[in-house]
Every structure is written in C-alpha cells, then in structure tokens.
Amino acid sequence: NAGVTQTPKFRVLKTGQSMTLLCAQDMNHEYMYWYRQDPGMGLRLIHYSVGEGTTAKGEVPDGYNVSRLKKQNFLLGLESAAPSQTSVYFCATRRLAEGLENEQFFGPGTRLTVL
Amino acid sequence: AQKVTQAQTEISVVEKEDVTLDCVYETRDTTYYLFWYKQPPSGELVFLIRRNSFDEQNEISGRYSWNFQKSTSSFNFTITASQVVDSAVYFCALTVYNTDKLIFGTGTRLQVFP
C-alpha cells in the first residue's frame, strides 16, 4: 500500500501561473486535508474534506481552491500563484470512526516555490 | 478558540541525555484529543501518540514517555537517553471532538549531538 502520495514533489512557478497539487490515498479514509508549513508557524490548515463531493475552508483558504470528486483524491489548486504561497504543502487523511478523533496520516509533502 | 503553544523553539542535547519537550494547550471543550508528531530531516510527518481528555494516564513507549496533566493543560513529551536519530522537529497538536480540525503548535526542533 502506498498510503498517502502527493504529486509533484517539487515545483517552481512564476507569479501569476496556475497549478494543481494532487493528493491520492489508498486507505479508504473519509477525511482529507491540505496544510501548508512555513518556518516558525507549524502547519496551517488550508482546506479539508469530510467526504467525496464535500469541501470546507480551513484557517488560511485564500488563494486556493480544492476539489474532491473521488474519495481517494483531493486536489489543491492555485489559480494565480503569489510569492506568499511559497511553502511546503502537506496532504493528510483520517479515518472516520464514531466517537473518536483518529490520528491523521500525512503525505511526503510538495515543496513549492513561487518566483 | 483552541491553541497549542510549544515555547521551546529549539533544543540541543548531547547523546544519552534526557530531554523534555513542552506542550501547553488551550480549549474550553471537555472532550478533546492531543497528539504528538515527529518530522525528521527527511520531511515526512510521523504520528507518535494520541491521548483523549478523559485519559490522564501517562504513557511509556520504549525511550519515549508522555505526561498529560489537565490541571496545567500540558502534554509533555520526554525522550530518555536521547540518540542522534531523535533529531527532528516535534509537533504537538490538539483537536476538539467533532470539529474535524487539528490545531498544531509551532514545533520544537531537537538536535541531538553525538
């Protein structure tokens, strides 16, 4: 099992360009998340999804869009990249369990640089 | 609102020393969960432990131990006899039951020197 995979691993964009980050999971988890990690700020939630066809905003959603058309995939889009979006992006998944808050499983990360 | 504070930005120790990483959390909810994650230099995030608010028992796993104290809103992590492989950034995180979101602290970078 691959677990949680992210594509691409690295990317350099110019200001104003667009791109989509793909997160794929084979664990059949209901929840999926996108975070960004910046020095000294920990991980901050961008958007998340509690199931196929649903998405919700996190702490820092501006400048990003997401889609969850299939249960196993969660896409993060940048329509017009800005240097402030230079970061490491992590995808995570979590299994739904009644009465519990399970741990999240993280992908390997995508390092994005916007020039 | 929920918050997690890891006041120690960076800690350096020599191998075999014991080290404690502090985590203080804030929440008004009575049902919540606390987590520790490790991020080694390779960059991935590795789950270490989950503790719910109704279970204040300390936990030990090999050289790792966790001390959960609701009275001080703390969930501290101790590594006994540290090793170079313990060098990483460690994150404490909090989720309130039924909110679907995980709130991370800013992390503590631990460097263990041989």
Tab-separated table of C-alpha atoms in Angstrom:
chain	number	residue	atom	x	y	z
A	1	ASN	CA	0.000	0.000	0.000
A	2	ALA	CA	1.284	3.437	-0.936
A	3	GLY	CA	-0.622	5.227	1.842
A	4	VAL	CA	-0.788	8.931	1.019
A	5	THR	CA	1.033	10.177	-2.061
A	6	GLN	CA	1.495	13.697	-3.356
A	7	THR	CA	2.287	14.872	-6.867
A	8	PRO	CA	4.553	16.665	-7.666
A	9	LYS	CA	7.312	16.595	-5.035
A	10	PHE	CA	8.824	19.886	-6.145
A	11	ARG	CA	7.642	22.746	-8.329
A	12	VAL	CA	8.804	26.226	-9.231
A	13	LEU	CA	6.223	28.678	-10.536
A	14	LYS	CA	6.316	32.242	-11.729
A	15	THR	CA	3.965	34.767	-10.179
A	16	GLY	CA	0.562	34.520	-11.825
A	17	GLN	CA	0.911	30.948	-13.052
A	18	SER	CA	-1.539	28.285	-12.001
A	19	MET	CA	-1.053	24.730	-10.885
A	20	THR	CA	-2.769	21.806	-9.211
A	21	LEU	CA	-1.364	19.615	-6.484
A	22	LEU	CA	-2.701	16.083	-6.324
A	23	CYS	CA	-3.141	14.035	-3.180
A	24	ALA	CA	-4.044	10.379	-3.541
A	25	GLN	CA	-4.753	7.812	-0.837
A	26	ASP	CA	-5.383	4.102	-0.887
A	27	MET	CA	-6.507	3.762	2.731
A	28	ASN	CA	-10.191	4.416	2.049
A	29	HIS	CA	-10.216	7.262	4.567
A	30	GLU	CA	-13.164	9.625	4.561
A	31	TYR	CA	-11.361	12.783	5.625
A	32	MET	CA	-8.683	14.560	3.637
A	33	TYR	CA	-6.794	17.747	4.431
A	34	TRP	CA	-4.405	20.226	2.846
A	35	TYR	CA	-1.897	22.060	5.042
A	36	ARG	CA	0.921	24.444	4.400
A	37	GLN	CA	4.063	24.520	6.511
A	38	ASP	CA	6.074	27.697	6.847
A	39	PRO	CA	9.144	28.294	9.038
A	40	GLY	CA	8.209	29.070	12.626
A	41	MET	CA	4.475	28.681	12.001
A	42	GLY	CA	3.809	24.987	12.253
A	43	LEU	CA	1.195	23.528	9.943
A	44	ARG	CA	-1.832	25.555	8.991
A	45	LEU	CA	-4.983	24.104	7.511
A	46	ILE	CA	-5.922	25.386	4.062
A	47	HIS	CA	-8.991	23.325	3.131
A	48	TYR	CA	-10.377	19.970	4.078
A	49	SER	CA	-12.991	17.451	3.032
A	50	VAL	CA	-15.151	15.163	5.130
A	51	GLY	CA	-16.184	13.036	2.190
A	52	GLU	CA	-16.454	12.716	-1.569
A	53	GLY	CA	-18.017	15.802	-3.095
A	54	THR	CA	-17.620	17.959	0.020
A	55	THR	CA	-15.045	20.611	0.896
A	56	ALA	CA	-14.656	23.203	3.640
A	57	LYS	CA	-12.354	26.114	4.412
A	58	GLY	CA	-9.609	25.902	6.952
A	59	GLU	CA	-7.518	28.578	8.605
A	60	VAL	CA	-5.805	30.009	5.501
A	61	PRO	CA	-8.016	29.297	2.437
A	62	ASP	CA	-7.468	32.492	0.440
A	63	GLY	CA	-5.814	31.996	-2.932
A	64	TYR	CA	-6.551	28.257	-3.016
A	65	ASN	CA	-9.350	26.068	-4.304
A	66	VAL	CA	-9.947	22.373	-3.782
A	67	SER	CA	-11.998	19.554	-5.199
A	68	ARG	CA	-12.836	16.049	-4.038
A	69	LEU	CA	-14.531	14.393	-6.984
A	70	LYS	CA	-13.341	10.942	-5.970
A	71	LYS	CA	-12.944	9.618	-2.457
A	72	GLN	CA	-9.307	8.741	-2.999
A	73	ASN	CA	-8.200	12.073	-4.469
A	74	PHE	CA	-8.039	15.602	-3.104
A	75	LEU	CA	-6.840	18.351	-5.419
A	76	LEU	CA	-5.405	21.702	-4.337
A	77	GLY	CA	-5.389	24.457	-6.955
A	78	LEU	CA	-3.582	27.744	-7.130
A	79	GLU	CA	-5.244	29.881	-9.792
A	80	SER	CA	-2.743	32.749	-9.760
A	81	ALA	CA	0.328	31.927	-7.703
A	82	ALA	CA	1.922	34.576	-5.496
A	83	PRO	CA	5.318	34.572	-3.751
A	84	SER	CA	3.468	34.361	-0.414
A	85	GLN	CA	2.356	30.889	-1.443
A	86	THR	CA	5.932	29.619	-1.408
A	87	SER	CA	5.697	26.837	1.149
A	88	VAL	CA	5.737	23.117	1.759
A	89	TYR	CA	2.305	21.617	1.244
A	90	PHE	CA	1.159	18.509	3.052
A	91	CYS	CA	-1.846	16.376	2.417
A	92	ALA	CA	-3.298	14.239	5.203
A	93	THR	CA	-6.076	11.708	5.600
A	94	ARG	CA	-8.080	10.458	8.540
A	95	ARG	CA	-10.407	7.553	9.049
A	96	LEU	CA	-13.905	8.286	10.255
A	97	ALA	CA	-14.671	6.473	13.484
A	98	GLU	CA	-17.740	7.111	15.594
A	99	GLY	CA	-16.906	8.711	18.921
A	100	LEU	CA	-13.214	9.013	18.188
A	101	GLU	CA	-10.825	11.517	16.749
A	102	ASN	CA	-8.254	9.413	14.980
A	103	GLU	CA	-4.805	10.487	14.023
A	104	GLN	CA	-4.074	11.932	10.605
A	105	PHE	CA	-1.712	10.268	8.147
A	106	PHE	CA	0.456	12.592	6.119
A	107	GLY	CA	1.854	12.512	2.620
A	108	PRO	CA	5.527	13.265	1.918
A	109	GLY	CA	4.927	16.923	1.057
A	110	THR	CA	5.276	19.159	-2.006
A	111	ARG	CA	7.833	21.942	-1.969
A	112	LEU	CA	6.509	24.884	-3.990
A	113	THR	CA	8.478	27.988	-4.833
A	114	VAL	CA	6.810	30.989	-6.449
A	115	LEU	CA	9.214	33.476	-8.009
B	1	ALA	CA	-10.819	29.079	20.343
B	2	GLN	CA	-8.186	26.400	20.590
B	3	LYS	CA	-4.471	26.972	20.770
B	4	VAL	CA	-1.296	24.942	21.188
B	5	THR	CA	1.905	26.506	22.465
B	6	GLN	CA	5.340	24.961	22.166
B	7	ALA	CA	7.505	27.589	23.779
B	8	GLN	CA	10.789	25.809	23.087
B	9	THR	CA	11.797	26.686	19.548
B	10	GLU	CA	14.998	24.687	19.548
B	11	ILE	CA	16.720	22.325	21.983
B	12	SER	CA	20.218	20.899	21.678
B	13	VAL	CA	21.439	17.975	23.748
B	14	VAL	CA	24.265	15.511	23.690
B	15	GLU	CA	23.524	11.865	23.071
B	16	LYS	CA	22.270	9.908	26.098
B	17	GLU	CA	20.851	12.986	27.787
B	18	ASP	CA	17.179	13.031	28.713
B	19	VAL	CA	15.112	15.791	27.149
B	20	THR	CA	11.558	17.037	27.691
B	21	LEU	CA	9.550	18.858	25.062
B	22	ASP	CA	6.810	21.049	26.458
B	23	CYS	CA	3.306	21.434	25.085
B	24	VAL	CA	0.604	23.662	26.569
B	25	TYR	CA	-2.859	23.739	25.095
B	26	GLU	CA	-5.966	25.879	25.420
B	27	THR	CA	-9.546	24.798	24.930
B	28	ARG	CA	-12.850	25.302	26.696
B	29	ASP	CA	-14.208	21.995	25.484
B	30	THR	CA	-14.229	18.989	27.770
B	31	THR	CA	-13.751	16.365	25.065
B	32	TYR	CA	-10.577	16.763	23.081
B	33	TYR	CA	-7.588	14.829	21.812
B	34	LEU	CA	-3.901	15.598	21.906
B	35	PHE	CA	-1.264	14.318	19.517
B	36	TRP	CA	2.472	14.334	19.018
B	37	TYR	CA	4.055	14.095	15.585
B	38	LYS	CA	7.709	13.798	14.587
B	39	GLN	CA	9.160	15.407	11.467
B	40	PRO	CA	12.661	14.056	10.779
B	41	PRO	CA	15.051	15.831	8.388
B	42	SER	CA	13.567	13.833	5.502
B	43	GLY	CA	10.420	15.917	5.940
B	44	GLU	CA	7.576	13.473	6.443
B	45	LEU	CA	5.295	13.700	9.484
B	46	VAL	CA	5.139	10.629	11.659
B	47	PHE	CA	2.384	10.051	14.190
B	48	LEU	CA	3.684	9.228	17.675
B	49	ILE	CA	0.779	9.250	20.119
B	50	ARG	CA	-2.857	10.219	20.671
B	51	ARG	CA	-4.387	10.913	24.083
B	52	ASN	CA	-8.001	11.815	24.850
B	53	SER	CA	-9.042	14.251	27.538
B	54	PHE	CA	-10.534	11.566	29.759
B	55	ASP	CA	-7.374	9.535	29.991
B	56	GLU	CA	-4.712	11.152	32.131
B	57	GLN	CA	-2.574	8.075	32.448
B	58	ASN	CA	0.997	8.642	31.488
B	59	GLU	CA	2.278	6.531	28.645
B	60	ILE	CA	5.652	4.994	28.035
B	61	SER	CA	6.840	3.510	24.768
B	62	GLY	CA	10.452	2.464	24.866
B	63	ARG	CA	12.545	5.595	25.386
B	64	TYR	CA	9.509	7.843	24.844
B	65	SER	CA	7.108	8.902	27.569
B	66	TRP	CA	4.250	11.364	27.736
B	67	ASN	CA	2.920	13.248	30.742
B	68	PHE	CA	-0.639	14.544	30.380
B	69	GLN	CA	-1.793	16.930	33.105
B	70	LYS	CA	-5.203	18.548	32.718
B	71	SER	CA	-4.608	20.738	35.779
B	72	THR	CA	-1.861	22.587	33.927
B	73	SER	CA	-3.185	21.966	30.376
B	74	SER	CA	0.058	20.321	29.430
B	75	PHE	CA	1.029	17.274	27.411
B	76	ASN	CA	4.795	16.998	27.678
B	77	PHE	CA	6.998	14.551	25.832
B	78	THR	CA	10.202	13.101	27.294
B	79	ILE	CA	12.896	11.226	25.433
B	80	THR	CA	15.140	9.205	27.701
B	81	ALA	CA	18.738	8.536	26.702
B	82	SER	CA	18.419	10.551	23.508
B	83	GLN	CA	20.010	9.333	20.288
B	84	VAL	CA	21.133	11.125	17.143
B	85	VAL	CA	18.183	9.560	15.294
B	86	ASP	CA	15.853	11.502	17.587
B	87	SER	CA	16.930	14.714	15.875
B	88	ALA	CA	13.768	16.120	14.331
B	89	VAL	CA	11.068	18.728	14.679
B	90	TYR	CA	8.359	17.606	17.066
B	91	PHE	CA	4.824	18.944	16.835
B	92	CYS	CA	2.130	18.869	19.464
B	93	ALA	CA	-1.441	19.139	18.156
B	94	LEU	CA	-4.976	19.408	19.504
B	95	THR	CA	-8.386	18.535	18.121
B	96	VAL	CA	-11.704	19.120	19.789
B	97	TYR	CA	-14.188	16.316	19.372
B	98	ASN	CA	-16.407	16.697	16.293
B	99	THR	CA	-14.608	19.697	14.813
B	100	ASP	CA	-12.689	17.760	12.139
B	101	LYS	CA	-9.676	20.044	12.507
B	102	LEU	CA	-6.231	19.598	14.016
B	103	ILE	CA	-4.503	22.620	15.566
B	104	PHE	CA	-0.725	22.417	15.539
B	105	GLY	CA	1.844	24.081	17.720
B	106	THR	CA	4.782	25.752	16.020
B	107	GLY	CA	7.077	22.824	16.737
B	108	THR	CA	10.278	22.234	18.686
B	109	ARG	CA	13.452	21.418	16.794
B	110	LEU	CA	15.516	18.869	18.717
B	111	GLN	CA	19.149	18.394	17.811
B	112	VAL	CA	20.978	15.501	19.388
B	113	PHE	CA	24.743	15.659	19.011
B	114	PRO	CA	27.000	12.611	19.237
